[in-house]
Amino acid sequence: MCRQEPPPRRVLVVGAGIAGALTAIGILDELERLEAHTTSTRIEVDVVEEAAGPGHGASFGGASLMLFDNIHKTPLTLLSAALQGVVRPAHGSRLRHWLRFLLLGVRLTTSRLRKLAVGLPAAAPLSKADCREALSAVLARHGERLGPHVHRGALFVVRSARLWDELRRAQPGGGYELLDAAAARALEPSLALEEPLLGAALSRRDGWCDCEALLPALAALATERGASFEYGVRVERGAVLDELLPGACVRGVAGFSLRTPSGKAPPAPPPRLALAMFCRPEASGGYRVGGLMSLDPAAVESRAFNPRALAHFRRTALGAALASSEHVAWTGVRPVAAETPIARRLALRGRVWGNGAYGGNGFVWAWGASERVAREVVAALLGKEGGGDWAPGSRGGGGLQAPNDA
């Protein structure tokens, strides 16, 4: 008689931005570290992006769109192909975490109009030239109206004394301005939460852009060419994990579809969104790269879930995934969404973690939050309570409990 395979344990990471990507990767890394291949249960990690509107103010929507311009100007050396499929390392495992984030990068597809669903296969991406054309069109069409919503410059935060010395020596031909810690915090108040901070390198030649202004233009560009504009977020499983956990199934879950109706103007006014990438030195001598967002808090509050949308939400891919997931890690600018009526009424059997924080001047994604959440999720999956830190209903380690009140 065939032995029946146990049902998979499902973990859902809501939010396919920087924090969500690193949370998903952190779960896999933690399973690998604990040699979780000793369990016979298949573990599935889904990453989704729920969209209340174009762009949704997510680092997921902005990072990969802008990084092909400034990625090679960071202290890392990468192949700048974020919009054209998989990014491969230039220096091997030294860039592991950064590259694995980019493997979840935005894919701009030109497939036929269809409802975006779990497992959407990738299609031919729009080219880098298409994206540049769309950005130019946004600037030409809106001009002054965009005002502070389109920025020029990129801010790279420096914590390593060695890197700081290298930047100061290279400055004459580097094309950037060095700021001390006080000046960097004056420019970006959210850096008040960052310690240690030696300073920052500001490049005026790189682009920050408002993804809420850019994405509808890209969608319109695709529509003009007879195609839809879709995102696909794909978590790719590494060879090491394949060996350690052969039964694991890491699924690429499509994020959402943008189909801007003909003649519909982009949302106005778009919230102010500035996204910068910064480097953090690792003990191994490499760097880990993270993200810093400054988002208008009013825009965050205006995007809260509408309880009346519950019936519709249950029919969406995200709603179905939430209802069938054992544990949920909710990332991004609305970690409190785990306590909204929708999350409370869905049949969540396990725990909901929030990953993110509000600051007085907007939202800043904090270093270490993703790794902590990943560790707690894996501890719950494997029945290890992390020294009593985890318990149903507990907020230990930053978790948010979502009670069932359906």
CSV table of N, CA and C in Angstrom, one decimal, residues 119-215:
chain,number,residue,atom,x,y,z
A,119,GLY,N,1.0,31.0,-9.8
A,119,GLY,CA,1.7,30.2,-10.8
A,119,GLY,C,1.7,30.8,-12.2
A,120,LEU,N,1.5,32.1,-12.4
A,120,LEU,CA,1.5,32.7,-13.7
A,120,LEU,C,2.8,32.5,-14.3
A,121,PRO,N,3.0,31.9,-15.5
A,121,PRO,CA,4.3,31.8,-16.1
A,121,PRO,C,4.8,33.1,-16.6
A,122,ALA,N,6.1,33.3,-16.6
A,122,ALA,CA,6.7,34.5,-17.0
A,122,ALA,C,6.6,34.6,-18.6
A,123,ALA,N,6.4,35.8,-19.1
A,123,ALA,CA,6.4,36.0,-20.5
A,123,ALA,C,7.5,36.9,-20.8
A,124,ALA,N,7.7,37.3,-22.1
A,124,ALA,CA,8.8,38.2,-22.5
A,124,ALA,C,8.7,39.5,-21.8
A,125,PRO,N,9.7,40.0,-21.1
A,125,PRO,CA,9.6,41.2,-20.4
A,125,PRO,C,9.7,42.4,-21.4
A,126,LEU,N,9.2,43.5,-20.9
A,126,LEU,CA,9.4,44.8,-21.6
A,126,LEU,C,10.9,45.1,-21.4
A,127,SER,N,11.5,45.8,-22.4
A,127,SER,CA,12.9,46.0,-22.3
A,127,SER,C,13.2,47.2,-21.4
A,128,LYS,N,14.5,47.4,-21.1
A,128,LYS,CA,14.9,48.5,-20.4
A,128,LYS,C,14.6,49.8,-21.1
A,129,ALA,N,14.7,49.8,-22.4
A,129,ALA,CA,14.4,51.0,-23.2
A,129,ALA,C,12.9,51.3,-23.1
A,130,ASP,N,12.0,50.3,-23.0
A,130,ASP,CA,10.6,50.6,-22.8
A,130,ASP,C,10.4,51.3,-21.5
A,131,CYS,N,11.1,50.9,-20.5
A,131,CYS,CA,10.9,51.5,-19.1
A,131,CYS,C,11.5,53.0,-19.2
A,132,ARG,N,12.6,53.2,-19.8
A,132,ARG,CA,13.1,54.5,-19.9
A,132,ARG,C,12.1,55.4,-20.7
A,133,GLU,N,11.6,54.9,-21.7
A,133,GLU,CA,10.6,55.6,-22.6
A,133,GLU,C,9.4,56.0,-21.7
A,134,ALA,N,8.9,55.1,-20.9
A,134,ALA,CA,7.7,55.3,-20.1
A,134,ALA,C,8.0,56.4,-19.0
A,135,LEU,N,9.2,56.3,-18.4
A,135,LEU,CA,9.6,57.3,-17.4
A,135,LEU,C,9.7,58.7,-18.1
A,136,SER,N,10.3,58.8,-19.3
A,136,SER,CA,10.4,60.0,-20.0
A,136,SER,C,9.0,60.6,-20.3
A,137,ALA,N,8.1,59.7,-20.7
A,137,ALA,CA,6.7,60.1,-21.0
A,137,ALA,C,6.0,60.7,-19.8
A,138,VAL,N,6.3,60.1,-18.6
A,138,VAL,CA,5.7,60.6,-17.4
A,138,VAL,C,6.2,62.0,-17.1
A,139,LEU,N,7.5,62.2,-17.2
A,139,LEU,CA,8.1,63.5,-16.9
A,139,LEU,C,7.6,64.6,-17.9
A,140,ALA,N,7.5,64.1,-19.2
A,140,ALA,CA,7.1,65.1,-20.2
A,140,ALA,C,5.6,65.4,-20.1
A,141,ARG,N,4.8,64.5,-19.7
A,141,ARG,CA,3.3,64.7,-19.7
A,141,ARG,C,2.9,65.5,-18.4
A,142,HIS,N,3.5,65.2,-17.3
A,142,HIS,CA,3.1,65.7,-16.0
A,142,HIS,C,3.9,66.9,-15.6
A,143,GLY,N,5.2,66.9,-15.9
A,143,GLY,CA,6.0,68.1,-15.7
A,143,GLY,C,6.0,68.6,-14.3
A,144,GLU,N,5.6,69.8,-14.1
A,144,GLU,CA,5.6,70.5,-12.8
A,144,GLU,C,4.6,69.8,-11.8
A,145,ARG,N,3.5,69.2,-12.3
A,145,ARG,CA,2.5,68.7,-11.4
A,145,ARG,C,3.1,67.6,-10.5
A,146,LEU,N,4.1,66.9,-11.0
A,146,LEU,CA,4.7,65.8,-10.2
A,146,LEU,C,5.5,66.4,-9.0
A,147,GLY,N,6.1,67.6,-9.3
A,147,GLY,CA,6.8,68.3,-8.2
A,147,GLY,C,7.7,67.4,-7.4
A,148,PRO,N,7.5,67.4,-6.1
A,148,PRO,CA,8.4,66.6,-5.2
A,148,PRO,C,8.2,65.1,-5.4
A,149,HIS,N,7.3,64.6,-6.2
A,149,HIS,CA,7.1,63.2,-6.3
A,149,HIS,C,8.1,62.5,-7.2
A,150,VAL,N,8.8,63.2,-8.0
A,150,VAL,CA,9.9,62.6,-8.7
A,150,VAL,C,11.2,63.3,-8.3
A,151,HIS,N,12.2,62.5,-7.9
A,151,HIS,CA,13.4,62.9,-7.3
A,151,HIS,C,14.6,62.6,-8.2
A,152,ARG,N,15.6,63.4,-8.0
A,152,ARG,CA,16.9,63.0,-8.6
A,152,ARG,C,17.9,62.8,-7.5
A,153,GLY,N,18.5,61.7,-7.5
A,153,GLY,CA,19.5,61.4,-6.5
A,153,GLY,C,19.3,60.0,-5.9
A,154,ALA,N,20.4,59.5,-5.4
A,154,ALA,CA,20.3,58.2,-4.7
A,154,ALA,C,21.2,58.3,-3.4
A,155,LEU,N,20.8,57.8,-2.3
A,155,LEU,CA,21.5,58.0,-1.0
A,155,LEU,C,21.9,56.6,-0.6
A,156,PHE,N,23.2,56.4,-0.4
A,156,PHE,CA,23.8,55.2,0.0
A,156,PHE,C,24.3,55.4,1.4
A,157,VAL,N,23.8,54.6,2.4
A,157,VAL,CA,24.2,54.8,3.8
A,157,VAL,C,25.4,54.0,4.1
A,158,VAL,N,26.3,54.6,4.8
A,158,VAL,CA,27.6,53.9,5.1
A,158,VAL,C,27.8,53.7,6.6
A,159,ARG,N,28.0,52.4,7.0
A,159,ARG,CA,28.3,52.0,8.4
A,159,ARG,C,29.7,51.5,8.6
A,160,SER,N,30.4,51.2,7.5
A,160,SER,CA,31.7,50.6,7.6
A,160,SER,C,32.8,51.6,7.6
A,161,ALA,N,33.7,51.6,8.6
A,161,ALA,CA,34.8,52.6,8.5
A,161,ALA,C,35.6,52.4,7.3
A,162,ARG,N,35.9,51.1,7.0
A,162,ARG,CA,36.7,50.8,5.8
A,162,ARG,C,36.1,51.4,4.5
A,163,LEU,N,34.8,51.1,4.4
A,163,LEU,CA,34.1,51.6,3.2
A,163,LEU,C,34.1,53.2,3.2
A,164,TRP,N,33.9,53.8,4.3
A,164,TRP,CA,33.9,55.3,4.4
A,164,TRP,C,35.2,55.8,3.9
A,165,ASP,N,36.3,55.2,4.4
A,165,ASP,CA,37.6,55.6,3.9
A,165,ASP,C,37.8,55.5,2.4
A,166,GLU,N,37.3,54.4,1.9
A,166,GLU,CA,37.4,54.1,0.5
A,166,GLU,C,36.7,55.2,-0.3
A,167,LEU,N,35.5,55.5,0.1
A,167,LEU,CA,34.7,56.5,-0.5
A,167,LEU,C,35.3,57.9,-0.5
A,168,ARG,N,35.9,58.2,0.6
A,168,ARG,CA,36.6,59.5,0.7
A,168,ARG,C,37.8,59.6,-0.2
A,169,ARG,N,38.5,58.5,-0.3
A,169,ARG,CA,39.7,58.5,-1.2
A,169,ARG,C,39.2,58.6,-2.7
A,170,ALA,N,38.1,58.0,-3.0
A,170,ALA,CA,37.7,57.9,-4.4
A,170,ALA,C,36.8,59.1,-4.8
A,171,GLN,N,36.5,60.0,-3.9
A,171,GLN,CA,35.5,61.0,-4.2
A,171,GLN,C,35.9,61.9,-5.4
A,172,PRO,N,37.1,62.3,-5.6
A,172,PRO,CA,37.4,63.3,-6.7
A,172,PRO,C,36.8,62.8,-8.0
A,173,GLY,N,36.7,61.5,-8.3
A,173,GLY,CA,36.2,61.1,-9.6
A,173,GLY,C,34.9,60.3,-9.4
A,174,GLY,N,34.4,60.3,-8.2
A,174,GLY,CA,33.3,59.4,-8.0
A,174,GLY,C,31.9,59.9,-8.4
A,175,GLY,N,31.7,61.2,-8.6
A,175,GLY,CA,30.4,61.7,-9.0
A,175,GLY,C,29.4,61.7,-7.9
A,176,TYR,N,29.8,61.7,-6.6
A,176,TYR,CA,28.9,61.8,-5.6
A,176,TYR,C,29.4,62.7,-4.5
A,177,GLU,N,28.5,63.1,-3.6
A,177,GLU,CA,28.8,64.0,-2.5
A,177,GLU,C,28.7,63.2,-1.2
A,178,LEU,N,29.8,63.4,-0.3
A,178,LEU,CA,29.8,62.7,0.9
A,178,LEU,C,29.1,63.5,2.0
A,179,LEU,N,28.2,62.9,2.8
A,179,LEU,CA,27.5,63.6,3.8
A,179,LEU,C,27.9,63.0,5.2
A,180,ASP,N,28.1,63.8,6.2
A,180,ASP,CA,28.3,63.2,7.5
A,180,ASP,C,27.0,62.7,8.0
A,181,ALA,N,27.0,62.0,9.2
A,181,ALA,CA,25.8,61.4,9.7
A,181,ALA,C,24.7,62.5,10.0
A,182,ALA,N,25.1,63.7,10.5
A,182,ALA,CA,24.1,64.7,10.8
A,182,ALA,C,23.4,65.2,9.5
A,183,ALA,N,24.2,65.4,8.5
A,183,ALA,CA,23.7,65.9,7.2
A,183,ALA,C,22.8,64.8,6.6
A,184,ALA,N,23.2,63.6,6.7
A,184,ALA,CA,22.4,62.5,6.1
A,184,ALA,C,21.0,62.4,6.8
A,185,ARG,N,21.0,62.6,8.1
A,185,ARG,CA,19.8,62.5,8.8
A,185,ARG,C,18.9,63.7,8.6
A,186,ALA,N,19.5,64.9,8.3
A,186,ALA,CA,18.8,66.1,8.0
A,186,ALA,C,18.1,65.9,6.6
A,187,LEU,N,18.8,65.2,5.7
A,187,LEU,CA,18.2,65.0,4.4
A,187,LEU,C,17.1,63.9,4.4
A,188,GLU,N,17.3,62.9,5.2
A,188,GLU,CA,16.3,61.8,5.3
A,188,GLU,C,16.1,61.5,6.8
A,189,PRO,N,15.0,62.1,7.4
A,189,PRO,CA,14.8,62.0,8.8
A,189,PRO,C,14.7,60.5,9.3
A,190,SER,N,14.2,59.6,8.4
A,190,SER,CA,14.1,58.2,8.9
A,190,SER,C,15.4,57.6,9.3
A,191,LEU,N,16.5,58.2,8.9
A,191,LEU,CA,17.8,57.7,9.3
A,191,LEU,C,18.1,57.9,10.7
A,192,ALA,N,17.3,58.6,11.4
A,192,ALA,CA,17.4,58.8,12.9
A,192,ALA,C,17.4,57.4,13.6
A,193,LEU,N,16.8,56.4,12.9
A,193,LEU,CA,16.6,55.1,13.5
A,193,LEU,C,17.8,54.2,13.2
A,194,GLU,N,18.7,54.7,12.3
A,194,GLU,CA,19.8,53.8,11.8
A,194,GLU,C,21.1,54.0,12.7
A,195,GLU,N,21.5,53.0,13.3
A,195,GLU,CA,22.8,53.0,14.1
A,195,GLU,C,23.5,51.7,13.8
A,196,PRO,N,24.8,51.8,13.7
A,196,PRO,CA,25.7,53.0,13.6
A,196,PRO,C,25.6,53.6,12.2
A,197,LEU,N,25.9,54.9,12.1
A,197,LEU,CA,25.8,55.6,10.9
A,197,LEU,C,27.0,56.5,10.8
A,198,LEU,N,27.9,56.3,9.9
A,198,LEU,CA,29.1,57.1,9.7
A,198,LEU,C,28.8,58.3,8.8
A,199,GLY,N,27.9,58.0,7.8
A,199,GLY,CA,27.6,59.0,6.8
A,199,GLY,C,26.9,58.4,5.7
A,200,ALA,N,26.8,59.2,4.6
A,200,ALA,CA,26.1,58.7,3.4
A,200,ALA,C,26.8,59.3,2.1
A,201,ALA,N,26.6,58.6,1.0
A,201,ALA,CA,27.1,59.1,-0.3
A,201,ALA,C,25.8,59.4,-1.1
A,202,LEU,N,25.8,60.6,-1.5
A,202,LEU,CA,24.6,61.1,-2.3
A,202,LEU,C,25.0,61.3,-3.7
A,203,SER,N,24.4,60.6,-4.6
A,203,SER,CA,24.6,60.8,-6.0
A,203,SER,C,23.4,61.4,-6.7
A,204,ARG,N,23.7,62.6,-7.3
A,204,ARG,CA,22.6,63.3,-7.9
A,204,ARG,C,22.2,62.8,-9.3
A,205,ARG,N,23.0,61.8,-9.8
A,205,ARG,CA,22.8,61.4,-11.2
A,205,ARG,C,21.9,60.2,-11.2
A,206,ASP,N,21.6,59.5,-10.1
A,206,ASP,CA,20.8,58.4,-10.1
A,206,ASP,C,19.3,58.8,-9.8
A,207,GLY,N,18.4,58.0,-10.1
A,207,GLY,CA,17.0,58.4,-10.0
A,207,GLY,C,16.2,57.8,-8.9
A,208,TRP,N,15.5,58.6,-8.1
A,208,TRP,CA,14.4,58.1,-7.3
A,208,TRP,C,13.2,58.5,-8.1
A,209,CYS,N,12.3,57.6,-8.3
A,209,CYS,CA,11.0,58.0,-8.9
A,209,CYS,C,9.8,57.5,-8.2
A,210,ASP,N,8.7,58.1,-8.3
A,210,ASP,CA,7.5,57.7,-7.7
A,210,ASP,C,6.9,56.6,-8.5
A,211,CYS,N,6.8,55.4,-7.9
A,211,CYS,CA,6.3,54.3,-8.7
A,211,CYS,C,4.8,54.4,-9.0
A,212,GLU,N,4.1,55.2,-8.2
A,212,GLU,CA,2.7,55.4,-8.5
A,212,GLU,C,2.5,56.2,-9.7
A,213,ALA,N,3.4,57.1,-10.0
A,213,ALA,CA,3.3,57.9,-11.2
A,213,ALA,C,3.9,57.1,-12.4
A,214,LEU,N,4.9,56.3,-12.2
A,214,LEU,CA,5.5,55.6,-13.3
A,214,LEU,C,4.7,54.4,-13.8
A,215,LEU,N,4.2,53.6,-12.8
A,215,LEU,CA,3.6,52.3,-13.2
A,215,LEU,C,2.3,52.5,-14.1
